[in-house]
């Protein structure tokens, strides 16, 4: 496997560090990836960072530099939905959601329609792949996934074309199938396969389930005064984070009126900036990947941790029928 030589630029890293400063104590980076957030937290004053990632490649790639930090970095192969098992009384938790640049840049990992390779998409490199979903799923179930997780209105058409083309084994093959179902993209528009690839990746890696569980795990792991910082890249993720923080801060005034009613609680988080933080013009010019990124930060109180029903977060559930 080969990775592009260009250095990885962590999205929203400067506003994140500014928002959580002063940084001290023990932090947990639940999406270690290329180690960008971990190194930035250490440079800003953290005594130690626990780096968690389910992708074994993350720690292989860090082997050349991680030793420079001695025991200030502890690495754990795992999922951030279980982060409270990896650390307690934490001063901070950082989550950078979605797929990482290192995964997109390796054709063999099968995450990108821009690079032809096996249709894989497994962050952990274990379990069910995107090819398995495309080749084994019922057409209706496949349409539901593409509609719910990719918000793709042409999900039924795309699912029907995928089933007709089985076996579907490469990213290039899938991209062409989707392109044949949709109008050609105009200049400035995203690739026609963007939503379908996103949907399959989310399904393969249970990303929404991981996020719901990870937010609750962070609440359990943070000490009073500890900070939770989450970077999202699309509307569903941001909605889930926003609603979680609204519910757990006792501010449900703007919550979805159709969601199940949430009982009033003693706030477990305090939100100082209710509006999400986005990239500035300089970051957008240097890193186009940041264009859809949003950062939300909250501070843990001393209230007892509680679980929350994922349905209240606007988490897509497999019950809506696929689109046209």
Short mmCIF file of N, CA, C and O in Angstrom, two decimals, residues 5-108:
data_model
loop_
_atom_site.label_atom_id
_atom_site.label_comp_id
_atom_site.label_asym_id
_atom_site.label_seq_id
_atom_site.Cartn_x
_atom_site.Cartn_y
_atom_site.Cartn_z
N UNK A 5 2.52 11.46 -0.53
CA UNK A 5 3.59 12.02 0.29
C UNK A 5 3.23 13.34 0.94
O UNK A 5 3.86 13.78 1.88
N UNK A 6 2.20 14.04 0.43
CA UNK A 6 1.84 15.34 0.97
C UNK A 6 1.45 15.21 2.44
O UNK A 6 0.75 14.28 2.83
N UNK A 7 1.89 16.14 3.30
CA UNK A 7 1.57 16.06 4.71
C UNK A 7 0.08 16.23 4.97
O UNK A 7 -0.59 17.00 4.29
N UNK A 8 -0.43 15.52 5.93
CA UNK A 8 -1.84 15.62 6.28
C UNK A 8 -2.07 16.89 7.10
O UNK A 8 -1.33 17.19 8.02
N UNK A 9 -3.11 17.63 6.74
CA UNK A 9 -3.46 18.84 7.48
C UNK A 9 -4.71 18.55 8.29
O UNK A 9 -5.80 18.35 7.72
N UNK A 10 -4.62 18.48 9.62
CA UNK A 10 -5.82 18.21 10.43
C UNK A 10 -6.84 19.33 10.23
O UNK A 10 -6.52 20.51 10.31
N UNK A 11 -8.07 18.96 9.96
CA UNK A 11 -9.13 19.94 9.72
C UNK A 11 -9.50 20.66 11.01
O UNK A 11 -9.62 20.05 12.07
N UNK A 12 -9.65 21.97 10.93
CA UNK A 12 -10.07 22.82 12.05
C UNK A 12 -9.15 22.70 13.27
O UNK A 12 -9.59 22.94 14.40
N UNK A 13 -7.90 22.36 13.05
CA UNK A 13 -7.02 22.14 14.19
C UNK A 13 -6.76 23.42 14.98
O UNK A 13 -6.77 23.41 16.22
N UNK A 14 -6.55 24.54 14.29
CA UNK A 14 -6.27 25.78 15.02
C UNK A 14 -7.48 26.26 15.81
O UNK A 14 -7.36 26.59 17.00
N UNK A 15 -8.68 26.32 15.21
CA UNK A 15 -9.84 26.71 16.02
C UNK A 15 -10.16 25.72 17.13
O UNK A 15 -10.65 26.11 18.19
N UNK A 16 -9.86 24.43 16.91
CA UNK A 16 -10.11 23.46 17.97
C UNK A 16 -9.20 23.72 19.18
O UNK A 16 -9.68 23.78 20.32
N UNK A 17 -7.92 23.89 18.92
CA UNK A 17 -7.00 24.15 20.02
C UNK A 17 -7.35 25.46 20.72
O UNK A 17 -7.32 25.56 21.96
N UNK A 18 -7.73 26.48 19.94
CA UNK A 18 -8.12 27.76 20.55
C UNK A 18 -9.36 27.59 21.42
O UNK A 18 -9.46 28.19 22.51
N UNK A 19 -10.31 26.76 20.97
CA UNK A 19 -11.57 26.59 21.70
C UNK A 19 -11.40 25.83 23.01
O UNK A 19 -12.15 26.06 23.96
N UNK A 20 -10.42 24.92 23.08
CA UNK A 20 -10.25 24.11 24.29
C UNK A 20 -9.10 24.58 25.18
O UNK A 20 -8.84 23.98 26.22
N UNK A 21 -8.41 25.63 24.76
CA UNK A 21 -7.29 26.14 25.56
C UNK A 21 -7.80 26.80 26.85
O UNK A 21 -8.90 27.36 26.87
N UNK A 22 -6.98 26.75 27.93
CA UNK A 22 -5.66 26.12 27.99
C UNK A 22 -5.76 24.60 28.09
O UNK A 22 -6.64 24.07 28.76
N UNK A 23 -4.86 23.93 27.37
CA UNK A 23 -4.86 22.47 27.32
C UNK A 23 -3.91 21.93 28.39
O UNK A 23 -2.77 22.38 28.50
N UNK A 24 -4.39 20.94 29.15
CA UNK A 24 -3.54 20.30 30.16
C UNK A 24 -4.10 18.92 30.48
O UNK A 24 -5.19 18.56 30.03
N UNK A 25 -3.33 18.15 31.25
CA UNK A 25 -3.81 16.86 31.72
C UNK A 25 -3.82 15.78 30.65
O UNK A 25 -3.04 15.79 29.70
N UNK A 26 -4.75 14.83 30.81
CA UNK A 26 -4.83 13.65 29.95
C UNK A 26 -6.02 13.77 29.00
O UNK A 26 -7.16 13.98 29.42
N UNK A 27 -5.73 13.63 27.71
CA UNK A 27 -6.76 13.71 26.68
C UNK A 27 -6.85 12.37 25.96
O UNK A 27 -5.88 11.60 25.96
N UNK A 28 -7.99 12.14 25.33
CA UNK A 28 -8.16 10.95 24.49
C UNK A 28 -8.56 11.40 23.09
O UNK A 28 -9.53 12.14 22.92
N UNK A 29 -7.75 10.97 22.13
CA UNK A 29 -8.03 11.23 20.72
C UNK A 29 -8.66 9.97 20.16
O UNK A 29 -7.97 8.98 19.90
N UNK A 30 -9.98 9.98 19.99
CA UNK A 30 -10.70 8.77 19.62
C UNK A 30 -10.59 8.40 18.16
O UNK A 30 -11.05 7.33 17.76
N UNK A 31 -9.99 9.28 17.35
CA UNK A 31 -9.79 9.02 15.93
C UNK A 31 -8.36 9.40 15.57
O UNK A 31 -8.12 10.39 14.88
N UNK A 32 -7.43 8.62 16.03
CA UNK A 32 -6.00 8.94 15.96
C UNK A 32 -5.53 9.24 14.54
O UNK A 32 -4.83 10.22 14.29
N UNK A 33 -5.90 8.38 13.57
CA UNK A 33 -5.56 8.62 12.17
C UNK A 33 -4.08 8.86 11.95
O UNK A 33 -3.23 8.03 12.28
N UNK A 34 -3.76 10.02 11.39
CA UNK A 34 -2.37 10.40 11.15
C UNK A 34 -1.70 11.03 12.38
O UNK A 34 -0.56 11.46 12.29
N UNK A 35 -2.42 11.13 13.47
CA UNK A 35 -1.84 11.67 14.70
C UNK A 35 -1.81 13.19 14.77
O UNK A 35 -1.19 13.75 15.67
N UNK A 36 -2.48 13.87 13.85
CA UNK A 36 -2.42 15.32 13.81
C UNK A 36 -3.00 16.00 15.04
O UNK A 36 -2.39 16.91 15.60
N UNK A 37 -4.17 15.56 15.48
CA UNK A 37 -4.77 16.15 16.67
C UNK A 37 -3.98 15.80 17.92
O UNK A 37 -3.80 16.63 18.81
N UNK A 38 -3.51 14.57 17.99
CA UNK A 38 -2.71 14.14 19.15
C UNK A 38 -1.48 15.02 19.31
O UNK A 38 -1.19 15.52 20.41
N UNK A 39 -0.75 15.22 18.23
CA UNK A 39 0.46 16.04 18.32
C UNK A 39 0.15 17.49 18.64
O UNK A 39 0.88 18.15 19.39
N UNK A 40 -0.95 17.99 18.10
CA UNK A 40 -1.32 19.37 18.39
C UNK A 40 -1.71 19.55 19.86
O UNK A 40 -1.37 20.57 20.49
N UNK A 41 -2.40 18.57 20.42
CA UNK A 41 -2.77 18.65 21.83
C UNK A 41 -1.54 18.60 22.73
O UNK A 41 -1.45 19.34 23.73
N UNK A 42 -0.58 17.75 22.40
CA UNK A 42 0.66 17.68 23.18
C UNK A 42 1.44 18.98 23.08
O UNK A 42 1.98 19.48 24.08
N UNK A 43 1.50 19.55 21.88
CA UNK A 43 2.21 20.82 21.70
C UNK A 43 1.52 21.94 22.45
O UNK A 43 2.19 22.91 22.90
N UNK A 44 0.19 21.83 22.63
CA UNK A 44 -0.55 22.89 23.31
C UNK A 44 -0.51 22.77 24.82
O UNK A 44 -0.96 23.68 25.52
N UNK A 45 0.03 21.64 25.34
CA UNK A 45 0.17 21.53 26.79
C UNK A 45 -0.37 20.29 27.44
O UNK A 45 -0.26 20.13 28.66
N UNK A 46 -0.97 19.38 26.68
CA UNK A 46 -1.45 18.13 27.28
C UNK A 46 -0.28 17.33 27.83
O UNK A 46 0.78 17.25 27.20
N UNK A 47 -0.48 16.72 29.00
CA UNK A 47 0.58 15.88 29.58
C UNK A 47 0.66 14.55 28.85
O UNK A 47 1.75 14.00 28.67
N UNK A 48 -0.51 14.06 28.43
CA UNK A 48 -0.56 12.74 27.78
C UNK A 48 -1.80 12.69 26.89
O UNK A 48 -2.82 13.30 27.19
N UNK A 49 -1.69 11.94 25.78
CA UNK A 49 -2.84 11.69 24.91
C UNK A 49 -2.96 10.18 24.69
O UNK A 49 -1.97 9.52 24.35
N UNK A 50 -4.16 9.67 24.89
CA UNK A 50 -4.47 8.28 24.58
C UNK A 50 -5.03 8.27 23.17
O UNK A 50 -6.10 8.83 22.91
N UNK A 51 -4.29 7.67 22.25
CA UNK A 51 -4.71 7.64 20.85
C UNK A 51 -5.41 6.34 20.52
O UNK A 51 -4.83 5.26 20.67
N UNK A 52 -6.66 6.44 20.07
CA UNK A 52 -7.48 5.26 19.77
C UNK A 52 -7.80 5.24 18.28
O UNK A 52 -8.16 6.27 17.71
N UNK A 53 -7.67 4.08 17.66
CA UNK A 53 -8.08 3.94 16.26
C UNK A 53 -8.36 2.48 15.98
O UNK A 53 -7.66 1.60 16.50
N UNK A 54 -9.36 2.21 15.16
CA UNK A 54 -9.66 0.82 14.81
C UNK A 54 -8.90 0.37 13.57
O UNK A 54 -8.94 -0.81 13.23
N UNK A 55 -8.24 1.31 12.90
CA UNK A 55 -7.48 0.98 11.70
C UNK A 55 -6.03 0.67 12.09
O UNK A 55 -5.30 1.56 12.53
N UNK A 56 -5.57 -0.57 11.92
CA UNK A 56 -4.20 -0.92 12.30
C UNK A 56 -3.15 -0.09 11.56
O UNK A 56 -2.05 0.13 12.06
N UNK A 57 -3.49 0.39 10.36
CA UNK A 57 -2.54 1.16 9.58
C UNK A 57 -2.16 2.46 10.28
O UNK A 57 -1.05 2.96 10.11
N UNK A 58 -3.07 3.01 11.09
CA UNK A 58 -2.79 4.28 11.76
C UNK A 58 -1.53 4.17 12.62
O UNK A 58 -0.66 5.05 12.58
N UNK A 59 -1.41 3.10 13.36
CA UNK A 59 -0.26 2.96 14.25
C UNK A 59 0.98 2.50 13.51
O UNK A 59 2.10 2.81 13.91
N UNK A 60 0.79 1.77 12.42
CA UNK A 60 1.94 1.41 11.58
C UNK A 60 2.59 2.67 11.01
O UNK A 60 3.81 2.81 10.99
N UNK A 61 1.76 3.60 10.55
CA UNK A 61 2.27 4.83 9.96
C UNK A 61 2.92 5.74 11.01
O UNK A 61 3.78 6.55 10.68
N UNK A 62 2.50 5.61 12.27
CA UNK A 62 3.04 6.47 13.33
C UNK A 62 4.35 5.93 13.90
O UNK A 62 5.01 6.62 14.69
N UNK A 63 4.73 4.73 13.51
CA UNK A 63 5.91 4.08 14.11
C UNK A 63 7.17 4.91 13.99
O UNK A 63 8.05 4.87 14.86
N UNK A 64 7.29 5.70 12.93
CA UNK A 64 8.51 6.46 12.72
C UNK A 64 8.67 7.68 13.59
O UNK A 64 9.78 8.20 13.75
N UNK A 65 7.59 8.17 14.20
CA UNK A 65 7.69 9.39 15.00
C UNK A 65 7.13 9.27 16.43
O UNK A 65 7.47 10.06 17.31
N UNK A 66 6.31 8.27 16.67
CA UNK A 66 5.61 8.23 17.95
C UNK A 66 6.55 8.04 19.13
O UNK A 66 6.30 8.53 20.24
N UNK A 67 7.69 7.37 18.89
CA UNK A 67 8.65 7.15 19.96
C UNK A 67 9.27 8.43 20.50
O UNK A 67 9.77 8.46 21.64
N UNK A 68 9.23 9.49 19.72
CA UNK A 68 9.79 10.77 20.16
C UNK A 68 9.04 11.34 21.36
O UNK A 68 9.57 12.20 22.07
N UNK A 69 7.81 10.88 21.58
CA UNK A 69 6.99 11.42 22.66
C UNK A 69 7.03 10.56 23.92
O UNK A 69 6.40 10.90 24.92
N UNK A 70 7.78 9.45 23.88
CA UNK A 70 7.89 8.60 25.06
C UNK A 70 6.54 8.14 25.55
O UNK A 70 5.68 7.72 24.77
N UNK A 71 6.31 8.23 26.87
CA UNK A 71 5.05 7.75 27.45
C UNK A 71 3.96 8.81 27.42
O UNK A 71 2.90 8.64 28.02
N UNK A 72 4.19 9.91 26.69
CA UNK A 72 3.15 10.93 26.58
C UNK A 72 2.05 10.52 25.60
O UNK A 72 0.99 11.12 25.56
N UNK A 73 2.33 9.50 24.78
CA UNK A 73 1.30 8.94 23.89
C UNK A 73 1.11 7.47 24.21
O UNK A 73 2.06 6.70 24.24
N UNK A 74 -0.13 7.10 24.46
CA UNK A 74 -0.50 5.70 24.62
C UNK A 74 -1.45 5.34 23.49
O UNK A 74 -2.43 6.05 23.25
N UNK A 75 -1.16 4.28 22.75
CA UNK A 75 -2.02 3.90 21.63
C UNK A 75 -2.84 2.67 21.97
O UNK A 75 -2.36 1.75 22.63
N UNK A 76 -4.09 2.69 21.52
CA UNK A 76 -5.00 1.58 21.76
C UNK A 76 -5.74 1.26 20.48
O UNK A 76 -6.35 2.14 19.86
N UNK A 77 -5.68 0.01 20.06
CA UNK A 77 -6.44 -0.44 18.90
C UNK A 77 -7.86 -0.73 19.37
O UNK A 77 -8.10 -1.69 20.11
N UNK A 78 -8.79 0.10 18.97
CA UNK A 78 -10.16 -0.07 19.43
C UNK A 78 -11.08 0.95 18.79
O UNK A 78 -10.67 1.72 17.93
N UNK A 79 -12.35 0.94 19.20
CA UNK A 79 -13.35 1.85 18.66
C UNK A 79 -13.69 2.90 19.70
O UNK A 79 -13.73 2.62 20.90
N UNK A 80 -13.97 4.12 19.24
CA UNK A 80 -14.21 5.18 20.22
C UNK A 80 -15.56 5.04 20.93
O UNK A 80 -15.80 5.72 21.92
N UNK A 81 -16.42 4.15 20.45
CA UNK A 81 -17.66 3.89 21.17
C UNK A 81 -17.40 3.26 22.54
O UNK A 81 -18.28 3.26 23.40
N UNK A 82 -16.19 2.75 22.73
CA UNK A 82 -15.81 2.13 24.00
C UNK A 82 -14.72 2.95 24.71
O UNK A 82 -13.98 2.43 25.54
N UNK A 83 -14.64 4.22 24.40
CA UNK A 83 -13.51 5.01 24.91
C UNK A 83 -13.48 5.11 26.43
O UNK A 83 -12.42 5.33 27.02
N UNK A 84 -14.63 4.95 27.07
CA UNK A 84 -14.62 5.00 28.54
C UNK A 84 -13.95 3.78 29.15
O UNK A 84 -13.65 3.77 30.34
N UNK A 85 -13.71 2.74 28.33
CA UNK A 85 -12.94 1.59 28.81
C UNK A 85 -11.44 1.86 28.71
O UNK A 85 -10.64 1.15 29.31
N UNK A 86 -11.05 2.85 27.93
CA UNK A 86 -9.63 3.14 27.70
C UNK A 86 -9.10 4.27 28.57
O UNK A 86 -7.89 4.45 28.70
N UNK A 87 -10.01 5.06 29.15
CA UNK A 87 -9.57 6.16 30.00
C UNK A 87 -10.70 6.66 30.87
O UNK A 87 -11.87 6.57 30.49
N UNK A 88 -10.36 7.19 32.04
CA UNK A 88 -11.36 7.72 32.97
C UNK A 88 -10.85 9.03 33.55
O UNK A 88 -9.64 9.30 33.54
N UNK A 89 -11.77 9.85 34.03
CA UNK A 89 -11.42 11.17 34.57
C UNK A 89 -10.55 11.96 33.60
O UNK A 89 -9.55 12.58 33.98
N UNK A 90 -10.96 11.94 32.34
CA UNK A 90 -10.18 12.60 31.29
C UNK A 90 -10.40 14.10 31.30
O UNK A 90 -11.48 14.60 31.62
N UNK A 91 -9.35 14.82 30.90
CA UNK A 91 -9.45 16.27 30.77
C UNK A 91 -10.06 16.68 29.43
O UNK A 91 -10.51 17.81 29.28
N UNK A 92 -10.05 15.77 28.47
CA UNK A 92 -10.64 16.11 27.19
C UNK A 92 -10.75 14.90 26.28
O UNK A 92 -10.00 13.92 26.41
N UNK A 93 -11.71 14.97 25.36
CA UNK A 93 -11.91 13.96 24.32
C UNK A 93 -12.08 14.67 22.99
O UNK A 93 -12.85 15.64 22.90
N UNK A 94 -11.36 14.21 21.98
CA UNK A 94 -11.46 14.77 20.63
C UNK A 94 -11.89 13.67 19.67
O UNK A 94 -11.33 12.57 19.70
N UNK A 95 -12.88 13.98 18.83
CA UNK A 95 -13.33 13.04 17.79
C UNK A 95 -13.36 13.77 16.46
O UNK A 95 -14.01 14.82 16.33
N UNK A 96 -12.66 13.23 15.47
CA UNK A 96 -12.65 13.77 14.11
C UNK A 96 -13.33 12.71 13.24
O UNK A 96 -12.72 11.71 12.89
N UNK A 97 -14.59 12.94 12.92
CA UNK A 97 -15.42 11.88 12.34
C UNK A 97 -15.16 11.67 10.85
O UNK A 97 -14.52 12.47 10.18
N UNK A 98 -15.72 10.57 10.34
CA UNK A 98 -15.61 10.28 8.92
C UNK A 98 -14.35 9.53 8.55
O UNK A 98 -13.63 8.99 9.40
N UNK A 99 -14.07 9.51 7.25
CA UNK A 99 -12.91 8.79 6.72
C UNK A 99 -11.69 9.69 6.77
O UNK A 99 -11.80 10.90 6.60
N UNK A 100 -10.53 9.11 7.01
CA UNK A 100 -9.30 9.90 7.09
C UNK A 100 -8.63 10.01 5.73
O UNK A 100 -8.87 9.19 4.83
N UNK A 101 -7.76 10.99 5.60
CA UNK A 101 -7.03 11.18 4.34
C UNK A 101 -6.19 9.97 3.99
O UNK A 101 -6.08 9.58 2.83
N UNK A 102 -5.58 9.35 5.02
CA UNK A 102 -4.72 8.20 4.73
C UNK A 102 -5.53 7.05 4.15
O UNK A 102 -5.03 6.29 3.33
N UNK A 103 -6.80 6.92 4.57
CA UNK A 103 -7.64 5.85 4.03
C UNK A 103 -8.08 6.18 2.61
O UNK A 103 -8.08 5.31 1.73
N UNK A 104 -8.43 7.42 2.36
CA UNK A 104 -8.84 7.83 1.02
C UNK A 104 -7.70 7.71 0.01
O UNK A 104 -7.92 7.41 -1.16
N UNK A 105 -6.48 7.97 0.47
CA UNK A 105 -5.33 8.03 -0.44
C UNK A 105 -4.81 6.67 -0.86
O UNK A 105 -3.96 6.59 -1.76
N UNK A 106 -5.27 5.60 -0.23
CA UNK A 106 -4.77 4.26 -0.56
C UNK A 106 -5.83 3.53 -1.38
O UNK A 106 -6.89 3.15 -0.86
N UNK A 107 -5.55 3.31 -2.65
CA UNK A 107 -6.54 2.71 -3.55
C UNK A 107 -7.00 1.35 -3.05
O UNK A 107 -8.18 0.98 -3.18
N UNK A 108 -6.08 0.59 -2.46
CA UNK A 108 -6.40 -0.77 -2.02
C UNK A 108 -7.42 -0.82 -0.88
O UNK A 108 -8.01 -1.86 -0.61
#
